[in-house]
PDB file of C-alpha atoms and ligand atoms in Angstrom:
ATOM      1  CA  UNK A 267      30.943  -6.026  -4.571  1.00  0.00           C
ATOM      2  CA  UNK A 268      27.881  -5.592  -6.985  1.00  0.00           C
ATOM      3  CA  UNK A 269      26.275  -2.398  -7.069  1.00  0.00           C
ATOM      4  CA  UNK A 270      22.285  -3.865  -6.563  1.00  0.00           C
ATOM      5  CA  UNK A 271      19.034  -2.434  -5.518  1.00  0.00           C
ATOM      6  CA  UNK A 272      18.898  -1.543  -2.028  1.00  0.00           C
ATOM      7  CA  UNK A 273      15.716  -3.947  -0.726  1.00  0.00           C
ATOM      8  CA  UNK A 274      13.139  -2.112   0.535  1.00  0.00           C
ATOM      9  CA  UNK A 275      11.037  -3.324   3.321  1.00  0.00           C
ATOM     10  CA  UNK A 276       7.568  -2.439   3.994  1.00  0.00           C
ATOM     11  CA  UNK A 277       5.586  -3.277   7.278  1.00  0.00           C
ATOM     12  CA  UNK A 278       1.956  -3.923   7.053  1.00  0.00           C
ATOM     13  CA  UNK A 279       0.150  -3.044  10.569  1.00  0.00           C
ATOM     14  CA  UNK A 280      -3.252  -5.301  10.961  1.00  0.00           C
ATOM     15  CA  UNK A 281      -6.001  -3.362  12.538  1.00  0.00           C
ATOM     16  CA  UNK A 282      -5.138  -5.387  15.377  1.00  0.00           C
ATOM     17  CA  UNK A 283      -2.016  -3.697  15.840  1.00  0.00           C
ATOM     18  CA  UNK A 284       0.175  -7.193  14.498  1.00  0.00           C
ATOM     19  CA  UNK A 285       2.835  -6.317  12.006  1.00  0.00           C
ATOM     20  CA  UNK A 286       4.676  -7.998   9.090  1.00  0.00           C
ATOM     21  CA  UNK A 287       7.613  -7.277   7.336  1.00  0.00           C
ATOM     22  CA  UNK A 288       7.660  -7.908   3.605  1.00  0.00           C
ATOM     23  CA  UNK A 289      11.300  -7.145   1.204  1.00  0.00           C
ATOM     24  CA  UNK A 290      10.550  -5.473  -1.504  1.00  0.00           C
ATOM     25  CA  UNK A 291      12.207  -4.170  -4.431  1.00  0.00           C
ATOM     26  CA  UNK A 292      11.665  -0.947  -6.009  1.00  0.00           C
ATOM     27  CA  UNK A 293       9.837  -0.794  -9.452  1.00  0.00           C
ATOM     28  CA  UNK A 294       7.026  -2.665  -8.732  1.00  0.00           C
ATOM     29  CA  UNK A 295       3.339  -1.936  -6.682  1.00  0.00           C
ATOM     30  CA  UNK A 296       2.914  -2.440  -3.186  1.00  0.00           C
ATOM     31  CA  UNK A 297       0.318  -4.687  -4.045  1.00  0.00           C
ATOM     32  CA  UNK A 298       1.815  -7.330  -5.516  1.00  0.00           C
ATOM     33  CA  UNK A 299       4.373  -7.928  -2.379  1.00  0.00           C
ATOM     34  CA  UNK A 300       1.561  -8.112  -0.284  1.00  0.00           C
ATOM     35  CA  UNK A 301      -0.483 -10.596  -2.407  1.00  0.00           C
ATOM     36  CA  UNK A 302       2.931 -12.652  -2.457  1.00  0.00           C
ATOM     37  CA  UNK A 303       3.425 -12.592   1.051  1.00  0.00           C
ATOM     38  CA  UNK A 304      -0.008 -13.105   1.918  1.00  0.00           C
ATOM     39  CA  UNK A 305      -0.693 -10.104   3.930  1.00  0.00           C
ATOM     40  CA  UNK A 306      -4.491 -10.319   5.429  1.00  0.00           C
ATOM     41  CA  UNK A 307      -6.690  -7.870   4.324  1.00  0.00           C
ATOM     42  CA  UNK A 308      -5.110  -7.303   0.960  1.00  0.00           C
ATOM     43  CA  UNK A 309      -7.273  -9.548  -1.746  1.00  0.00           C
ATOM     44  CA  UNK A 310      -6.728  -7.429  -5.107  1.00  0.00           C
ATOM     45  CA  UNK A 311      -9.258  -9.259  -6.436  1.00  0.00           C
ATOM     46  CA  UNK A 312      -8.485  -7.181  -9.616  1.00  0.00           C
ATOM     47  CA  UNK A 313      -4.985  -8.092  -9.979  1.00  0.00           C
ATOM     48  CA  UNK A 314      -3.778  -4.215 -10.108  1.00  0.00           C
ATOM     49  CA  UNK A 315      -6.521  -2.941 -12.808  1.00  0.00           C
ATOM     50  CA  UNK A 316      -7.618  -0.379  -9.913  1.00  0.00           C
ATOM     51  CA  UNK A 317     -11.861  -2.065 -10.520  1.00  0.00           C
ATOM     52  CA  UNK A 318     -11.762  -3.687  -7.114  1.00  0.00           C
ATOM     53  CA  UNK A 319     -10.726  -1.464  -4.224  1.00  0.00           C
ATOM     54  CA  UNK A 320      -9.719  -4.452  -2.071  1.00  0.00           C
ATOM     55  CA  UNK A 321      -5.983  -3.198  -2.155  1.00  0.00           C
ATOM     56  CA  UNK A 322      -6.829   0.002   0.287  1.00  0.00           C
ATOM     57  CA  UNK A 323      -4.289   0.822   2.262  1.00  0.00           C
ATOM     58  CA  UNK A 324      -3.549   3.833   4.665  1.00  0.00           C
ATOM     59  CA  UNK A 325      -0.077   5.590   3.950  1.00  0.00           C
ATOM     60  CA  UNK A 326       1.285   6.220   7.624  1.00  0.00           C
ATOM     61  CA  UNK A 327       1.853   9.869   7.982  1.00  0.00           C
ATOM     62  CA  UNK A 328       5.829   9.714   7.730  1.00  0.00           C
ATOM     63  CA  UNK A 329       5.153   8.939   4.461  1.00  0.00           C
ATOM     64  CA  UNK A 330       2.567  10.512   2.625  1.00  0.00           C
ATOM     65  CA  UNK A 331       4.425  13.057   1.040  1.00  0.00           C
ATOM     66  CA  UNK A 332       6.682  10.589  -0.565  1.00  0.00           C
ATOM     67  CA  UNK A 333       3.408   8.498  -1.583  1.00  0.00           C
ATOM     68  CA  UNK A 334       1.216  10.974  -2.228  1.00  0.00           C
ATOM     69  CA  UNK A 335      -2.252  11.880  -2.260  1.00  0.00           C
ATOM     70  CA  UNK A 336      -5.023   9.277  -4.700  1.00  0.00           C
ATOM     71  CA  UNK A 337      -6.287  11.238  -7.493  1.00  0.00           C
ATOM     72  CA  UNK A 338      -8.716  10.991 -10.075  1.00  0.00           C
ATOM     73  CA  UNK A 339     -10.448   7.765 -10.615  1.00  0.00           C
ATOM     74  CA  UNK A 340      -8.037   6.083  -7.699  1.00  0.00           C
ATOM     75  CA  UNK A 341      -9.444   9.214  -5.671  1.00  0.00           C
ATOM     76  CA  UNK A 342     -13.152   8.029  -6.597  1.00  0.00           C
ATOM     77  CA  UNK A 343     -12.894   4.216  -6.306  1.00  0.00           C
ATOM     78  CA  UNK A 344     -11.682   4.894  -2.479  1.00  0.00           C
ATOM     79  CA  UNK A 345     -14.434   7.146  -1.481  1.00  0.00           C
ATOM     80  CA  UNK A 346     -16.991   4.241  -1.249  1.00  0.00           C
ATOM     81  CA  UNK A 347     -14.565   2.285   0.993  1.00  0.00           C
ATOM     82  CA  UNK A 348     -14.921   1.864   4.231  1.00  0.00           C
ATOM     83  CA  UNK A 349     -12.295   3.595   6.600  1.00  0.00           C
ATOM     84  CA  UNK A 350     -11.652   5.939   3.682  1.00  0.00           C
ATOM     85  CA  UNK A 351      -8.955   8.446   4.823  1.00  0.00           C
ATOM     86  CA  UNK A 352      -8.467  11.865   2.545  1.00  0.00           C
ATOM     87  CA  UNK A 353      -5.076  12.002   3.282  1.00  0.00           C
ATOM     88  CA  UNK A 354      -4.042   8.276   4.177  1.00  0.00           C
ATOM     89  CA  UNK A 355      -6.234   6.183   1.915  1.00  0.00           C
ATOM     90  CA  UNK A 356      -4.344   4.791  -1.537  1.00  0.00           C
ATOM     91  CA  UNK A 357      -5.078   1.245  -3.450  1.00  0.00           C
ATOM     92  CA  UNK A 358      -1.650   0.006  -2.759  1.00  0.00           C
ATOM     93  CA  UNK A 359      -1.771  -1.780  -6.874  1.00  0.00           C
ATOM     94  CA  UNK A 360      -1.037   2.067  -7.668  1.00  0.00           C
ATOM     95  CA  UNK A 361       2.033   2.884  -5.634  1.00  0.00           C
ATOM     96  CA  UNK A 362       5.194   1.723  -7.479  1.00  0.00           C
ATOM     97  CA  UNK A 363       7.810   1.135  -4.563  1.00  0.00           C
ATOM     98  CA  UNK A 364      10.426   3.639  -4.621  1.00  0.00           C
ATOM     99  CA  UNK A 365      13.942   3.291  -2.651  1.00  0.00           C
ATOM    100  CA  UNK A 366      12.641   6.481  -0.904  1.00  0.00           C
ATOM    101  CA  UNK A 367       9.833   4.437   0.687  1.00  0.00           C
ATOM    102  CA  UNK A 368      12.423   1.969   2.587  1.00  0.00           C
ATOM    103  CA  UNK A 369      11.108   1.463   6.071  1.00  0.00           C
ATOM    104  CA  UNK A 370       7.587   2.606   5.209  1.00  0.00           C
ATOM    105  CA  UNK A 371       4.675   1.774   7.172  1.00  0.00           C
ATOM    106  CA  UNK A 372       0.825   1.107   5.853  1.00  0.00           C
ATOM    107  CA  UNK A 373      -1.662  -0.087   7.958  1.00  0.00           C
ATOM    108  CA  UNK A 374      -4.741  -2.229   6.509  1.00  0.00           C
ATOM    109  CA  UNK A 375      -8.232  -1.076   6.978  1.00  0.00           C
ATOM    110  CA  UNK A 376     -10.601  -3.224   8.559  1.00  0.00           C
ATOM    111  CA  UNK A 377     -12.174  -5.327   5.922  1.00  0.00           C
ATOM    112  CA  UNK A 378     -15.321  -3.923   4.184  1.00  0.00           C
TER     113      UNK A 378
HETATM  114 FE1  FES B1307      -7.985  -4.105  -7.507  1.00  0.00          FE
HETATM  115 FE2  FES B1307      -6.007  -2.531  -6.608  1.00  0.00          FE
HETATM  116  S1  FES B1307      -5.963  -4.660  -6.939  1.00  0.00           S
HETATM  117  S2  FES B1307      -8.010  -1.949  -7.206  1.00  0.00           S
END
């Protein structure tokens, strides 16, 4: 038996309440397993260089703490998005995936 990476697995929740299920490993943005899954609503039309905002996700609550709040310029390049959240709102090309965050939920805000 090899000792790998536990897979985390995220679920994206559509603001029509659909869901989808993406493995992940650990070690790399949230982003980029959405973009290779195809999740709707995620275009990162920046490619992770945090200039487009159209990675926003909201953090359910079970899970900010481990997340954590945006700050700085992540903190200012939400606040013109629509459905901004103070304590759910992150661009999901700046949270590195974490074996901690196994199971997490994010929703995605309606498109703006
Ligand atoms: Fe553009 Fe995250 S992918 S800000």
């Amino acid at each position: 038996m090899d000792d790998c990476n536990p897979m985390p697995f995220i679920t994206f929740i559509q603001p029509d309440g659909s869901e989808q299920v993406v493995d992940a490993d650990s070690g790399a943005s949230l982003m980029a397993y959405a973009t290779r899954d195809g999740v709707a609503g995620i275009e990162a039309e920046c490619g992770g260089q945090m200039s487009c905002g159209t990675c926003h996700v909201h953090i359910h609550p079970d899970w900010q703490a481990e997340v954590g709040q945006a700050q700085g310029f992540e903190r200012n390049m939400l606040d013109w998005r629509d459905n901004f959240d103070e304590a759910a709102s992150r661009l999901s090309c700046q949270i590195i995936l974490t074996d901690a965050m196994e199971g997490m939920k994010v929703s995605v805000p309606n498109a703006d």
